[in-house]
Every structure is written in structure tokens, then in C-alpha cells.
Amino acid sequence: MEETRAVLEKLIKENSLDFEELLTLITGLDDGVRFRLRAAAGGLRDKIYGRRVFMRGLIEFSNYCRNDCFYCGIRRGNDVVRRYRMTSREILERCGTGYEMGFRSFVLQSGEDLWWNEERAAALVRAVRVRFPDCAITLSMGEKSRAYYQKLYDAGADRYLLRHETADPRHYGMLHPEGMTLENRVRCLMDLRDIGFQVGAGFMVGSPFQTAENLARDLMFLKNLRPHMVGIGPFIPHSRTPFGKMSAGSLEKSADMVAITRLLLPEALLPATTALGTLEARGREAALDAGANVVMPNLSPQENRKDYSLYDNKISTGEEAAESRERLEKRLKAIGYQPEYVRGDHVSYKQRAYSI
Ligand code: SAH
């Protein structure tokens, strides 16, 4: 208890802890320590980004996937899910709708869909870049070759999200089938960063077999990698996966991880994730109060939303939907945040010239 408080104070002061200290903090959290942790993380976010919350329109443009991750509802082995793939034209249309709503930051996410080869994906990015020159383009399409990532960057993409999922290779092996490795995931993150992307890593909280040591290792990994963005959300089971009967991660622990991440990486862009909002109505607010500063309302076409089913009961309506952004805005303002429809770059970002 005393020890936990001491390491927390050290984290707040130095924005750094070693593995053992992180472990002490994670395993020793009680309500009192938690309150101090979240308040310090929220305060640090306020100091760096203010009470602004960056809004991003999320377009889930294909649920085809060549991978078979044990936790994910759109894994290849799920033959019940209806597969869809939006056309470039449909994707541009959704960006157009988002632009009219005010969004200046789009996140294009998909399964690892091989139809989207580098030529097609680069052409899509170029089209979005030309039509929306004042918007940030974030991609999240999984593991690709360095050459593929380079093409996407050259076409005008700014950011790339690729959660590392777990920084322990053994745990990674328990969540993924043979052939998928943490090593390649990290290779991708390094390539993305070298190329010049603002890079997002991240992990699930409460994923099957996860230990406190795993979480401490995830946090050490983030501290060393220093990504621009970190996506953290609870694991939620999907009935049509091998983990369908496992229990979900907790909101409290997820928000704690967001808070520790804010303290380790003061300048990071941290989303209040959809998974948190799915778990509990107040999940998003809890993440913001723990130091998050990004919200990504769903801008996918209505008819596809239920099919981008990463986990059971994934929310895509109500305040999660871009169409109801006014309701979401009200809720954010009610707890003292200012929703902002801007590119929302990392503070270190320097405007680049797009060579298109
Ligand atoms: N194919 C892309 C996008 C994957 S889906 C990629 O590989 O990056 C985006 C994220 O959803 C994943 O990185 C994973 O962390 C999360 N996710 C998948 N299944 C989940 C589940 N059952 N519960 C919670 N989060 C899940």
C-alpha cells in the first residue's frame, strides 16, 4: 500500500518507472491510489492538450480478413459473419458525409483484406488526400510490407494504427495462431515510424491468460517505443471465436491503464475506445477522466456496422454514431470537455508537404 503510493508519486514526478515498479503499481491499485492516479493523468492531459477532445470519423471499410486471431469476431474462421468490402467510391462518399458533419480527421480501418493490395490502397489514399487536403488520414489495415506502408505514406496518409496486442511473445502466441508473431508486429511498427507515420500501438486489457506481468511489460514496451497514439480497451468476448466463453476485461483496469499510459507518455493521443463504451455507458467518460483525449465516432455505412463485429454487442448507434454527434458533444461538454473537429495531430508533428 505505502509502496504503491510511493511508486505512483514517482511516476507522477518522473513520468517513468521500471518493470518492477510498474508491477507494484498495477497489483497494488486500490480505490485511493486509483483516484490519485486518474486525477494526475487527467491533469497532465489538461496541461498538454487542454480540455480539447479530438474527434475522428471511423470508417470500417472491409471486414474480410486473412488472419485468425483467437479473440476477434471478423477472424477468417468465422464463417457466419457476412463479409463486406466498401468500394473506393463508397469510402470517399462516407468521408464527404463526415466532412459535412465537420470531421477533419478520418480513420480507415479494415481486416487484413488482400483485395486491398498496395496499388488499390495507395490509389484510395491519394483520392482521399486530393479531395480532402485539409484532413488527417489514419489507416489501420494490419501487417504489411515496408514497401506497402511507404506507398501509403507517399500517397498522403499521416498516421497508422497497429496495436501490438501484447508485448510478451509467449502471451502473443496464446492469442494468435501459429504464423503470427509479435516480432513481425513490432517490425511493422518500426517500419511505420521510420517512414514518418504518426504511429499507434496498444493492447487489450483482460485478454485471456493476461497476467499483471504482461501488463507491466506492455507499459514498458510503450515507454520504449514512444508511439504517438495508444489504443487501450477491454477484451470483450465474441461468441463465434475460440474465446467466446472467456470473461471480458474490466472498465476500471482499462481506465487505469489509460491513466498510467498518459503519465508514461504525456504527449500521446489516447482514444476513449469503442470497446470501453460498449462495456459500460460511462466507459468513454471514465477514459477521458483518466487522461484520454480522442473519440472516434462511427462513420461507417449503417448497413455494414453490425458486420464489423470485433466482439459481441459492439456499439455503433447512439452516441457512438457520427450521426448523433450532437448528443455526444453535449455529453462531453457536460463533463467539461471541448469536442474539436480538427486534424488533431500529436504535439510533435510538423506539417509535411504532400507530394501529390
Ligand atoms: N486488422 C487491423 C484492425 C484490427 S481490429 C489490425 O490488425 O490492426 C482493431 C483492434 O480491435 C485490434 O487491434 C484489437 O486490439 C481489437 N479487438 C479485436 N477483437 C477484440 C475483442 N474481442 N475485444 C476487444 N478488442 C478487440
mmCIF file of N, CA and C in Angstrom, residues 63-69 72-81 83 177-178:
data_model
loop_
_atom_site.group_PDB
_atom_site.id
_atom_site.type_symbol
_atom_site.label_atom_id
_atom_site.label_comp_id
_atom_site.label_asym_id
_atom_site.label_seq_id
_atom_site.Cartn_x
_atom_site.Cartn_y
_atom_site.Cartn_z
ATOM 1 N N ASN A 63 -14.482 -6.026 -43.828
ATOM 2 C CA ASN A 63 -14.313 -6.975 -42.718
ATOM 3 C C ASN A 63 -13.759 -8.313 -43.209
ATOM 4 N N TYR A 64 -13.260 -8.334 -44.450
ATOM 5 C CA TYR A 64 -12.536 -9.528 -44.902
ATOM 6 C C TYR A 64 -11.204 -9.567 -44.154
ATOM 7 N N CYS A 65 -10.803 -10.761 -43.727
ATOM 8 C CA CYS A 65 -9.529 -10.848 -43.020
ATOM 9 C C CYS A 65 -8.863 -12.192 -43.268
ATOM 10 N N ARG A 66 -7.567 -12.133 -43.543
ATOM 11 C CA ARG A 66 -6.836 -13.372 -43.791
ATOM 12 C C ARG A 66 -6.356 -13.993 -42.483
ATOM 13 N N ASN A 67 -6.440 -13.236 -41.394
ATOM 14 C CA ASN A 67 -5.926 -13.723 -40.117
ATOM 15 C C ASN A 67 -7.002 -14.449 -39.316
ATOM 16 N N ASP A 68 -6.537 -15.144 -38.285
ATOM 17 C CA ASP A 68 -7.452 -15.957 -37.499
ATOM 18 C C ASP A 68 -7.232 -15.719 -35.999
ATOM 19 N N CYS A 69 -7.038 -14.467 -35.615
ATOM 20 C CA CYS A 69 -6.777 -14.120 -34.222
ATOM 21 C C CYS A 69 -7.888 -14.710 -33.336
ATOM 22 N N CYS A 72 -10.848 -12.311 -32.115
ATOM 23 C CA CYS A 72 -11.524 -11.336 -32.982
ATOM 24 C C CYS A 72 -12.683 -11.931 -33.786
ATOM 25 N N GLY A 73 -13.803 -11.231 -33.750
ATOM 26 C CA GLY A 73 -15.024 -11.713 -34.403
ATOM 27 C C GLY A 73 -14.985 -11.707 -35.918
ATOM 28 N N ILE A 74 -14.070 -10.968 -36.533
ATOM 29 C CA ILE A 74 -14.012 -10.994 -38.000
ATOM 30 C C ILE A 74 -12.851 -11.865 -38.480
ATOM 31 N N ARG A 75 -12.383 -12.763 -37.604
ATOM 32 C CA ARG A 75 -11.331 -13.710 -37.979
ATOM 33 C C ARG A 75 -11.797 -14.578 -39.156
ATOM 34 N N ARG A 76 -10.819 -15.033 -39.903
ATOM 35 C CA ARG A 76 -11.100 -15.823 -41.094
ATOM 36 C C ARG A 76 -12.030 -16.999 -40.791
ATOM 37 N N GLY A 77 -11.793 -17.642 -39.648
ATOM 38 C CA GLY A 77 -12.549 -18.844 -39.302
ATOM 39 C C GLY A 77 -14.021 -18.606 -38.975
ATOM 40 N N ASN A 78 -14.422 -17.364 -38.824
ATOM 41 C CA ASN A 78 -15.844 -17.101 -38.563
ATOM 42 C C ASN A 78 -16.593 -17.105 -39.889
ATOM 43 N N ASP A 79 -17.277 -18.226 -40.171
ATOM 44 C CA ASP A 79 -17.962 -18.293 -41.468
ATOM 45 C C ASP A 79 -19.418 -17.870 -41.347
ATOM 46 N N VAL A 80 -19.781 -17.312 -40.209
ATOM 47 C CA VAL A 80 -21.158 -16.849 -40.048
ATOM 48 C C VAL A 80 -21.276 -15.360 -40.389
ATOM 49 N N VAL A 81 -20.209 -14.612 -40.119
ATOM 50 C CA VAL A 81 -20.289 -13.162 -40.355
ATOM 51 C C VAL A 81 -20.453 -12.876 -41.855
ATOM 52 N N ARG A 83 -19.606 -10.978 -44.967
ATOM 53 C CA ARG A 83 -18.424 -10.186 -45.338
ATOM 54 C C ARG A 83 -18.837 -9.042 -46.258
ATOM 55 N N PRO A 177 -2.874 -17.553 -33.874
ATOM 56 C CA PRO A 177 -2.477 -18.856 -34.418
ATOM 57 C C PRO A 177 -1.015 -18.842 -34.841
ATOM 58 N N GLU A 178 -0.498 -20.015 -35.053
ATOM 59 C CA GLU A 178 0.879 -20.144 -35.500
ATOM 60 C C GLU A 178 1.079 -19.343 -36.784
#
